[in-house]
mmCIF file of C-alpha atoms in Angstrom:
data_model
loop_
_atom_site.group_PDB
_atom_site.id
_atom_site.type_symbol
_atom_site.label_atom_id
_atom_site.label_comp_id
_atom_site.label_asym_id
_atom_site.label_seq_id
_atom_site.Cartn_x
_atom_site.Cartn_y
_atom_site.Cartn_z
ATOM 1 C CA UNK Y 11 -6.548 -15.699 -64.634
ATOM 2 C CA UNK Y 12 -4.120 -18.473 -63.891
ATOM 3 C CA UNK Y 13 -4.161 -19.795 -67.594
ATOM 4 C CA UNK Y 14 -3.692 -16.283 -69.146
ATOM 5 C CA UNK Y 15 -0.578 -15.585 -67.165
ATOM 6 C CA UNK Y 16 0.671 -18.654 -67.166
ATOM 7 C CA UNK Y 17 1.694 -21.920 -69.578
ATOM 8 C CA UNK Y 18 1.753 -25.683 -67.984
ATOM 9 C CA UNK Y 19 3.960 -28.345 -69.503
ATOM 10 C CA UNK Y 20 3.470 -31.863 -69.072
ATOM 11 C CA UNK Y 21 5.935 -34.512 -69.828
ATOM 12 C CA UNK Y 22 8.114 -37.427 -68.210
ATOM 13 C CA UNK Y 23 10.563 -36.919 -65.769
ATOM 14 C CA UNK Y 24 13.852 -38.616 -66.400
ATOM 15 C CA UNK Y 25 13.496 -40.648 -63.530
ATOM 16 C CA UNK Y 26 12.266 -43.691 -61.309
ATOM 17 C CA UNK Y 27 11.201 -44.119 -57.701
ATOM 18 C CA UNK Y 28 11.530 -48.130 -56.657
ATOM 19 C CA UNK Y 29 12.130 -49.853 -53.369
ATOM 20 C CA UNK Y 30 15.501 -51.206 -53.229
ATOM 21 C CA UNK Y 31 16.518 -54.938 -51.350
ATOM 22 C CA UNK Y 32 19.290 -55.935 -49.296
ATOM 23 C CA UNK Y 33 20.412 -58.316 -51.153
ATOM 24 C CA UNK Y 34 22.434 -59.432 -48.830
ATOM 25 C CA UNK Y 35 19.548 -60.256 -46.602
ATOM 26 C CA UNK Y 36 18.500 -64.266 -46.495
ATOM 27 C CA UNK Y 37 15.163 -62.872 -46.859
ATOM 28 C CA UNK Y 38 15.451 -61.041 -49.903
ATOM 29 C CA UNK Y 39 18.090 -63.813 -52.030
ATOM 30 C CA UNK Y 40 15.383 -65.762 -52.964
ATOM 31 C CA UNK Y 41 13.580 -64.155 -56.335
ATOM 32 C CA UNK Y 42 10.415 -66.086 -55.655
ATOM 33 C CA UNK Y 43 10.311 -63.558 -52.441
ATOM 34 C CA UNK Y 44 11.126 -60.672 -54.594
ATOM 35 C CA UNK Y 45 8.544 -61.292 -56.850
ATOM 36 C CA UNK Y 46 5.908 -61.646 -54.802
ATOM 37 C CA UNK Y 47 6.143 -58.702 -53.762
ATOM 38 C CA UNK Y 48 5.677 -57.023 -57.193
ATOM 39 C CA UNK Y 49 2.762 -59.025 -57.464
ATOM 40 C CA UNK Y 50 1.390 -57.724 -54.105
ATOM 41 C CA UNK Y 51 1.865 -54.120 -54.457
ATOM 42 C CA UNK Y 52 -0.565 -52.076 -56.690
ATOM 43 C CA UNK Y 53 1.195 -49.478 -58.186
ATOM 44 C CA UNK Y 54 -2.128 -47.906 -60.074
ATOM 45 C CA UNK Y 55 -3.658 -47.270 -56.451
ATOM 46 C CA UNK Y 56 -0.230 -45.947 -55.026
ATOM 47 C CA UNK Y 57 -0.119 -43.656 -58.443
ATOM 48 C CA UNK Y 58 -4.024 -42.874 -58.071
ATOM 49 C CA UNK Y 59 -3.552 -41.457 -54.300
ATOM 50 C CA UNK Y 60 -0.006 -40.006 -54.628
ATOM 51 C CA UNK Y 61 0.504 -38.441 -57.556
ATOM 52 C CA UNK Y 62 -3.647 -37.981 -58.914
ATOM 53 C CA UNK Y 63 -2.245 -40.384 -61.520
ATOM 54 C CA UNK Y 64 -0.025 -38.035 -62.651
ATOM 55 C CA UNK Y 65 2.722 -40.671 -62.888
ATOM 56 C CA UNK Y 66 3.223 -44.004 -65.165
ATOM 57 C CA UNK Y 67 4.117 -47.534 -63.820
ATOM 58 C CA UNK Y 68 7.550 -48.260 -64.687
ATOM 59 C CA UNK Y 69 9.162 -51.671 -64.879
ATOM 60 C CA UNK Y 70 12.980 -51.647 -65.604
ATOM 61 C CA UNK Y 71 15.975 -49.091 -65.005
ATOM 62 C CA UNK Y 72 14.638 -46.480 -67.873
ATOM 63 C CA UNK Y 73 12.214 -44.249 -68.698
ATOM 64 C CA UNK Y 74 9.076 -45.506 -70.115
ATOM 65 C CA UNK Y 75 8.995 -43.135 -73.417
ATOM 66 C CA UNK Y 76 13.214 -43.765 -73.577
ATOM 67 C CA UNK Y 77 14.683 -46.056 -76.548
ATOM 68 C CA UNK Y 78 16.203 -48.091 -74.416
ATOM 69 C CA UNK Y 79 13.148 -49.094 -72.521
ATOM 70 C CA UNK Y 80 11.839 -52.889 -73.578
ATOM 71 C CA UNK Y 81 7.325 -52.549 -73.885
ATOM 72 C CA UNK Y 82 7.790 -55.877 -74.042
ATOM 73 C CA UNK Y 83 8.877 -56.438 -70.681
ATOM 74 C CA UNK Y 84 4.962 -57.643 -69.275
ATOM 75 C CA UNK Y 85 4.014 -55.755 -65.929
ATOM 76 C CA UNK Y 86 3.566 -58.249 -63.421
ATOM 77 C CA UNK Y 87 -0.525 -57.422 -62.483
ATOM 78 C CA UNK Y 88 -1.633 -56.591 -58.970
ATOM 79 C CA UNK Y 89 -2.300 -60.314 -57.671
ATOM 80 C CA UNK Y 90 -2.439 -61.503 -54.146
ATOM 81 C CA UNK Y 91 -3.269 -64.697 -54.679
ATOM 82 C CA UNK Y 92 -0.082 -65.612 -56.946
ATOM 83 C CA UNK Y 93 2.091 -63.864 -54.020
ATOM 84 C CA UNK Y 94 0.934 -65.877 -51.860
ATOM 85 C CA UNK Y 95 1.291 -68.979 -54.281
ATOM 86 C CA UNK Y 96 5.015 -67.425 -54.458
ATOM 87 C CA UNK Y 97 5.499 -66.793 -51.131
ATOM 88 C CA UNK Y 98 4.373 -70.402 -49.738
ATOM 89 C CA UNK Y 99 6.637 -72.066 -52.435
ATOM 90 C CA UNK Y 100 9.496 -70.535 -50.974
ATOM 91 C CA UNK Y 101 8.399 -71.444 -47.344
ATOM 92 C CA UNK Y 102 7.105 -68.751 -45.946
ATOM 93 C CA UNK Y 103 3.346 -69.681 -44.591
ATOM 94 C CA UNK Y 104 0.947 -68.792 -41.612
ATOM 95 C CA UNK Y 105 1.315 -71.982 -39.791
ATOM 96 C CA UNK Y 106 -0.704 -70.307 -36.713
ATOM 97 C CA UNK Y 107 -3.288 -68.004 -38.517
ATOM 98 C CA UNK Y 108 -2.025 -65.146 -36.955
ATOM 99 C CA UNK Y 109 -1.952 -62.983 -40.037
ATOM 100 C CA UNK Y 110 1.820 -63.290 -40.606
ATOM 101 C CA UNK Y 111 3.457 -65.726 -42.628
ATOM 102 C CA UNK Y 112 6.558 -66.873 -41.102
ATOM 103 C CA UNK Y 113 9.356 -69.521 -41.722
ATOM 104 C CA UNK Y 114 11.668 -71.276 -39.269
ATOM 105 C CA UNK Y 115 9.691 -69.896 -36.870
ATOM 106 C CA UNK Y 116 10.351 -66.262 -37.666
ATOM 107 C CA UNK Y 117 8.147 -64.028 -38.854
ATOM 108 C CA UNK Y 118 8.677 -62.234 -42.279
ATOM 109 C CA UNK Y 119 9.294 -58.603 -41.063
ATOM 110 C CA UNK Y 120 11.624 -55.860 -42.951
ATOM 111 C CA UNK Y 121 12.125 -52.323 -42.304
ATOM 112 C CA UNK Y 122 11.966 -50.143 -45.600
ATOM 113 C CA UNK Y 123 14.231 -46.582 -45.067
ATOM 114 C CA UNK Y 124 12.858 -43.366 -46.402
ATOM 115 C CA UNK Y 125 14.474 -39.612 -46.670
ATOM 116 C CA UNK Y 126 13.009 -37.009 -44.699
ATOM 117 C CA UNK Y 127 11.168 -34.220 -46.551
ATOM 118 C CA UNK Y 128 9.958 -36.209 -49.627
ATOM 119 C CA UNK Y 129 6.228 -36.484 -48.859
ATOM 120 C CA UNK Y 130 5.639 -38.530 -51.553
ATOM 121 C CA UNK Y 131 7.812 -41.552 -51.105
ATOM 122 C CA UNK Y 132 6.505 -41.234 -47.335
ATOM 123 C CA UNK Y 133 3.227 -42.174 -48.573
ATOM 124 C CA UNK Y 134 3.915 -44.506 -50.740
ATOM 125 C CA UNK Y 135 5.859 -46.434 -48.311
ATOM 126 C CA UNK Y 136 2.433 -46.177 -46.195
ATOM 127 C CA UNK Y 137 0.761 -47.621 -49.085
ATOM 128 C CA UNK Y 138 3.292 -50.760 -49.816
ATOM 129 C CA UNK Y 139 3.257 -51.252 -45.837
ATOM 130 C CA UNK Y 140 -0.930 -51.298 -46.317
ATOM 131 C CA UNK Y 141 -0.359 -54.036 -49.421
ATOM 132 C CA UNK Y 142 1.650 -55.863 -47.940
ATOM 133 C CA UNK Y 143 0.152 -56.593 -44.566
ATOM 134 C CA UNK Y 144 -2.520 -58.393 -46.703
ATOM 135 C CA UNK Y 145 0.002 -60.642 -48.012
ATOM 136 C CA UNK Y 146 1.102 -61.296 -44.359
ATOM 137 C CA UNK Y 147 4.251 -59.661 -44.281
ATOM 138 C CA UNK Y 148 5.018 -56.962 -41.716
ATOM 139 C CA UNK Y 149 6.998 -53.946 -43.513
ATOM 140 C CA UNK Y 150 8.188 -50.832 -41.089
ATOM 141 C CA UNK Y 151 8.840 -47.514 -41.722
ATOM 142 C CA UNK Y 152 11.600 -45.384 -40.826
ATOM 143 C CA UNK Y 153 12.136 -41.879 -41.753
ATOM 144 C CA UNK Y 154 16.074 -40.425 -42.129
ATOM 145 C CA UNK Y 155 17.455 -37.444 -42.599
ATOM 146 C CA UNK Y 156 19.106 -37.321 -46.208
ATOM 147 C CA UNK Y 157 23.224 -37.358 -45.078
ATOM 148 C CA UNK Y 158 22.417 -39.725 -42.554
ATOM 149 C CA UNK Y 159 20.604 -42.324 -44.824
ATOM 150 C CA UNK Y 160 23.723 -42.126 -47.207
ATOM 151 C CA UNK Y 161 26.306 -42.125 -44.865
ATOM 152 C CA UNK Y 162 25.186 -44.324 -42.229
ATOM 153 C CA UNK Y 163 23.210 -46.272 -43.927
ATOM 154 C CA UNK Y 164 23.210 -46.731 -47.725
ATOM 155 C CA UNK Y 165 26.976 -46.925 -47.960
ATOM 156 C CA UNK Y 166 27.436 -48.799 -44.852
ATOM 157 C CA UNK Y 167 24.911 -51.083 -46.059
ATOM 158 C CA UNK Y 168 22.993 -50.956 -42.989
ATOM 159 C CA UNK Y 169 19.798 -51.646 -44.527
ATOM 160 C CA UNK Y 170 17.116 -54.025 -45.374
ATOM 161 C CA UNK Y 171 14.959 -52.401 -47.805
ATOM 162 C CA UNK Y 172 15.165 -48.268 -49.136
ATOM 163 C CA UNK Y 173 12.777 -46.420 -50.912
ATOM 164 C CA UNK Y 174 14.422 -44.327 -53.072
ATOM 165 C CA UNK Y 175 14.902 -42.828 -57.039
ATOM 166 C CA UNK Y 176 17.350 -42.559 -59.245
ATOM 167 C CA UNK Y 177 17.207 -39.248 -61.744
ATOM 168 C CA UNK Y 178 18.811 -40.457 -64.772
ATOM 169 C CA UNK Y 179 21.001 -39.102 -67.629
ATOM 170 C CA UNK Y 180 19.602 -39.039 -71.303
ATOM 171 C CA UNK Y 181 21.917 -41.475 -72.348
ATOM 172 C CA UNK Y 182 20.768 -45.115 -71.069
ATOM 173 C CA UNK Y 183 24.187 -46.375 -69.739
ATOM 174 C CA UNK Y 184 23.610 -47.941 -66.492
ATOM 175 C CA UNK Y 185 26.541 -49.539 -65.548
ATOM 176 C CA UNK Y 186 27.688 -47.464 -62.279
ATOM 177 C CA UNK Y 187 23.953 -48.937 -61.209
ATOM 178 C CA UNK Y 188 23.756 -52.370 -62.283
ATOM 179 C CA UNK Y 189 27.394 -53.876 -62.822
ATOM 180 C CA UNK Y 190 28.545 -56.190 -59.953
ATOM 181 C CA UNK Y 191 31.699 -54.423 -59.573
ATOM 182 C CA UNK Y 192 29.700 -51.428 -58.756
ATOM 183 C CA UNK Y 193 29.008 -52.654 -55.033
ATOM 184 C CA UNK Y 194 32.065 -50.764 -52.998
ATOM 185 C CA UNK Y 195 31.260 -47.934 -50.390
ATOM 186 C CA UNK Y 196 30.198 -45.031 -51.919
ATOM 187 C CA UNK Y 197 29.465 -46.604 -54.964
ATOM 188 C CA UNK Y 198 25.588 -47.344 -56.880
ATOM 189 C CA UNK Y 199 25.181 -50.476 -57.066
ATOM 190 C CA UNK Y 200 24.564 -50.856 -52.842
ATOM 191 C CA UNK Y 201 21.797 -53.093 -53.023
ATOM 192 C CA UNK Y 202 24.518 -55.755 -54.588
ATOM 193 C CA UNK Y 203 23.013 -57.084 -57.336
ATOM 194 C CA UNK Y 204 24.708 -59.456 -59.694
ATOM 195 C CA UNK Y 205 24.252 -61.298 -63.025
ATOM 196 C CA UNK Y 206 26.663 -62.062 -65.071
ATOM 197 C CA UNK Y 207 24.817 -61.850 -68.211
ATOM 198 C CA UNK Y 208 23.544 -57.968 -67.201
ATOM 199 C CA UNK Y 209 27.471 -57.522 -66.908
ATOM 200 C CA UNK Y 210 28.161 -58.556 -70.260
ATOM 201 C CA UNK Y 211 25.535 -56.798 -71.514
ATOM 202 C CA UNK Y 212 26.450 -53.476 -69.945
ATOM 203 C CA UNK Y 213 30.003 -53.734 -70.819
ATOM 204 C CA UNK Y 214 28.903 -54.606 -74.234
ATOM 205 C CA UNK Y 215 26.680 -51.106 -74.620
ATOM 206 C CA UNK Y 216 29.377 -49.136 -73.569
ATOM 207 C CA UNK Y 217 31.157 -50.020 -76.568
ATOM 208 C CA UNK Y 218 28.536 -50.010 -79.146
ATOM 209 C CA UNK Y 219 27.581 -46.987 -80.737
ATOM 210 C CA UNK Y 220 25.036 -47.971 -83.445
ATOM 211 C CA UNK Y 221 21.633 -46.608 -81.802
ATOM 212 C CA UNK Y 222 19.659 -49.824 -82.990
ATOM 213 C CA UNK Y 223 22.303 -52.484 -81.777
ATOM 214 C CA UNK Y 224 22.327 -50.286 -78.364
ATOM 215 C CA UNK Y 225 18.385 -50.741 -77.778
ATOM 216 C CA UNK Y 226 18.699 -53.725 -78.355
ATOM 217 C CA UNK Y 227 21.514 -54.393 -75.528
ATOM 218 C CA UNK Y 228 19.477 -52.414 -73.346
ATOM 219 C CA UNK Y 229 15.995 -53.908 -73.821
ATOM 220 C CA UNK Y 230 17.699 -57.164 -73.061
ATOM 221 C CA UNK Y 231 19.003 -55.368 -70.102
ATOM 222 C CA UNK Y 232 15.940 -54.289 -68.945
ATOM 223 C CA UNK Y 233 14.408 -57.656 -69.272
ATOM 224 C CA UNK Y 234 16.764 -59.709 -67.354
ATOM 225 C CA UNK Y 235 16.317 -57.041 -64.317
ATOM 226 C CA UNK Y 236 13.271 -56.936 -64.038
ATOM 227 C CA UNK Y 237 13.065 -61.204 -63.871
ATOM 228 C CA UNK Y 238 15.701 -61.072 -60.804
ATOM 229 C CA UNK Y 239 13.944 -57.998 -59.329
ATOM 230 C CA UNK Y 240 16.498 -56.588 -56.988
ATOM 231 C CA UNK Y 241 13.744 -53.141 -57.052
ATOM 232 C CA UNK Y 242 10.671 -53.331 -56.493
ATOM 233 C CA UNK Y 243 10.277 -50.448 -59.574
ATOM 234 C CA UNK Y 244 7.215 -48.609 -59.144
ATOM 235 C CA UNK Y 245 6.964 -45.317 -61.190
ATOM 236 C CA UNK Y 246 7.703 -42.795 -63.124
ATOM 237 C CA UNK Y 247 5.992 -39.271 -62.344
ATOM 238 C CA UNK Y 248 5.307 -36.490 -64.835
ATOM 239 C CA UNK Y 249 7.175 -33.473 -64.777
ATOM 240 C CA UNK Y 250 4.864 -30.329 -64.553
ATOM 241 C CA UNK Y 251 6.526 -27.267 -64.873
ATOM 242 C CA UNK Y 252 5.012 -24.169 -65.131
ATOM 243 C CA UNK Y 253 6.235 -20.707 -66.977
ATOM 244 C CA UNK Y 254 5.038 -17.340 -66.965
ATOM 245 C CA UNK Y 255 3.142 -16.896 -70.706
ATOM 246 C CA UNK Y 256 5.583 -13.743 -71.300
ATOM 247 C CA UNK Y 257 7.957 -15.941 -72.647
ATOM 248 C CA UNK Y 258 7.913 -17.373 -75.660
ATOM 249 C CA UNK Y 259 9.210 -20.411 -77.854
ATOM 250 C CA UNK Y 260 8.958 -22.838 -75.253
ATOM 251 C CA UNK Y 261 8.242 -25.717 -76.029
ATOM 252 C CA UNK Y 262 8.172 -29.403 -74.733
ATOM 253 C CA UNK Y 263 9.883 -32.299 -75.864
ATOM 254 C CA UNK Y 264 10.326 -35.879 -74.928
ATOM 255 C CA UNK Y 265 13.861 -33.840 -73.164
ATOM 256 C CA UNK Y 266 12.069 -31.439 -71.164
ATOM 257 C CA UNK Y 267 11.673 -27.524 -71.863
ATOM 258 C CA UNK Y 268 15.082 -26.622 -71.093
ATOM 259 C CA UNK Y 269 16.615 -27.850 -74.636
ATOM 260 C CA UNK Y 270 16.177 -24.968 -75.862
ATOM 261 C CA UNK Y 271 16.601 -22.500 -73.262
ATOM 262 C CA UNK Y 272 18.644 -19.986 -75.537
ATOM 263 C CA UNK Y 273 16.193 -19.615 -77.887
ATOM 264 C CA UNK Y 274 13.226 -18.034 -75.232
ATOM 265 C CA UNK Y 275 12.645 -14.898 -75.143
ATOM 266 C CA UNK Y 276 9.855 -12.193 -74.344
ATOM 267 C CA UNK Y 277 8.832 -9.204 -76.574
ATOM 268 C CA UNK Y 278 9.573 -6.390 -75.715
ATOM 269 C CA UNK Y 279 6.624 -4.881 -74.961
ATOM 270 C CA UNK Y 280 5.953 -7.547 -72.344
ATOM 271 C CA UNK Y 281 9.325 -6.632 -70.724
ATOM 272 C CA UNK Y 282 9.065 -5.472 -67.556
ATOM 273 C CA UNK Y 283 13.006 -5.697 -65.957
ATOM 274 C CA UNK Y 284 15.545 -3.546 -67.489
#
């Protein structure tokens, strides 16, 4: 009955979730840290039991099926054993086999915000904070109301870790996100990342307006990010929407369903509102 009344879409959302660093945070300046933790966390399980695998790993600032987006950027593969390589290079070890790696004789232990009422990131915070305790590092979880994460914390930079997404435009510029002069209160770029040559590069596709030259800025872009790591990028889910089968020309594009919103219509003899 459902599928005679009914048409499902399926296609990407413009979108990313990721867990953001404190870069501010001793603990999180040093990219051998950073990357170990991409190599600790599986995103396939976290996109198996969240999302049903609805959902598509994602490893830079765009969408997987955008132009911008470098495949050539290789996904770092679920590995414990080079985290822990990673970790112990930068000094962090279990000196007392206590299950915790530690370094001048502090343990390595964050707390990662998430917003209230998104179930998802919820659980996939539980998941990272599973991953990660096999790694030896001890990640908490603490669950804020929406203004008060912004407000309090996010601007005030009162964190140490934030799960979190960004929902993206269709055009690829990034620079409110990435730019180092982004890093004010109020402004995107709150985890306070900076490279120079990212800079460059962003300033450089603001300017540029031949398509090819622009993907090629960008995939550049995405490269060098996803090196330094300042997310922990995770995924991308599918967007599934789902319209009654009285209307008609819908359709779905790598932009959605809504492109062409004007152009739907029912018959009339499936019209039921005057």
């Amino acid at each position: 009955v459902f599928k005679t009344h009914y048409n499902k879409f399926k296609y990407q959302s413009f979108g990313f979730t990721y867990m953001g660093y404190n870069l501010s945070d001793p603990r999180f300046q040093d990219v051998r840290v950073r990357r170990a933790i991409n190599y600790a966390v599986n995103k396939e399980e976290i996109i198996d039991a969240v999302f049903f695998g609805l959902a598509r790993i994602t490893t830079g600032p765009f969408i997987p099926d955008s132009w911008a987006y470098n495949k050539d950027v290789i996904l770092a593969p679920y590995d414990p054993i080079e985290t822990k390589r990673l970790l112990n290079e930068a000094g962090w070890i279990d000196a007392d086999g206590n299950g915790w790696i530690e370094k001048d004789g502090k343990e390595f232990e964050f707390t990662v915000f998430v917003n209230q009422g998104n179930a998802e990131r919820q659980r996939t915070a539980e998941l990272i904070q599973k991953q990660l305790k096999k790694v030896g590092i001890r990640m908490k979880i603490r669950v804020i109301e929406w203004s008060s994460l912004i407000n309090e914390f996010i601007e005030k930079r009162r964190f140490e870790a934030v799960l979190m997404g960004w929902f993206l435009p269709r055009d690829p510029d990034c620079y409110d996100i990435w730019h180092s002069s982004k890093t004010r209160q109020g402004e995107f770029n709150f985890v306070g990342y900076k490279n120079e040559r990212v800079d460059k590069l962003l300033e450089e596709g603001r300017r540029t307006f031949d398509q090819s030259k622009r993907a090629a800025i960008y995939h550049e872009i995405h490269r060098l990010i996803y090196e330094d790591q300042p997310y922990l990028f995770l995924y991308t889910p599918d967007a599934l929407p789902i319209v009654n089968s009285r209307f008609k020309n819908v359709e779905s594009s790598p932009i959605g369903i809504g492109y062409n919103f004007i152009k739907w219509y029912v018959p009339k003899s499936e019209q039921r509102y005057k």
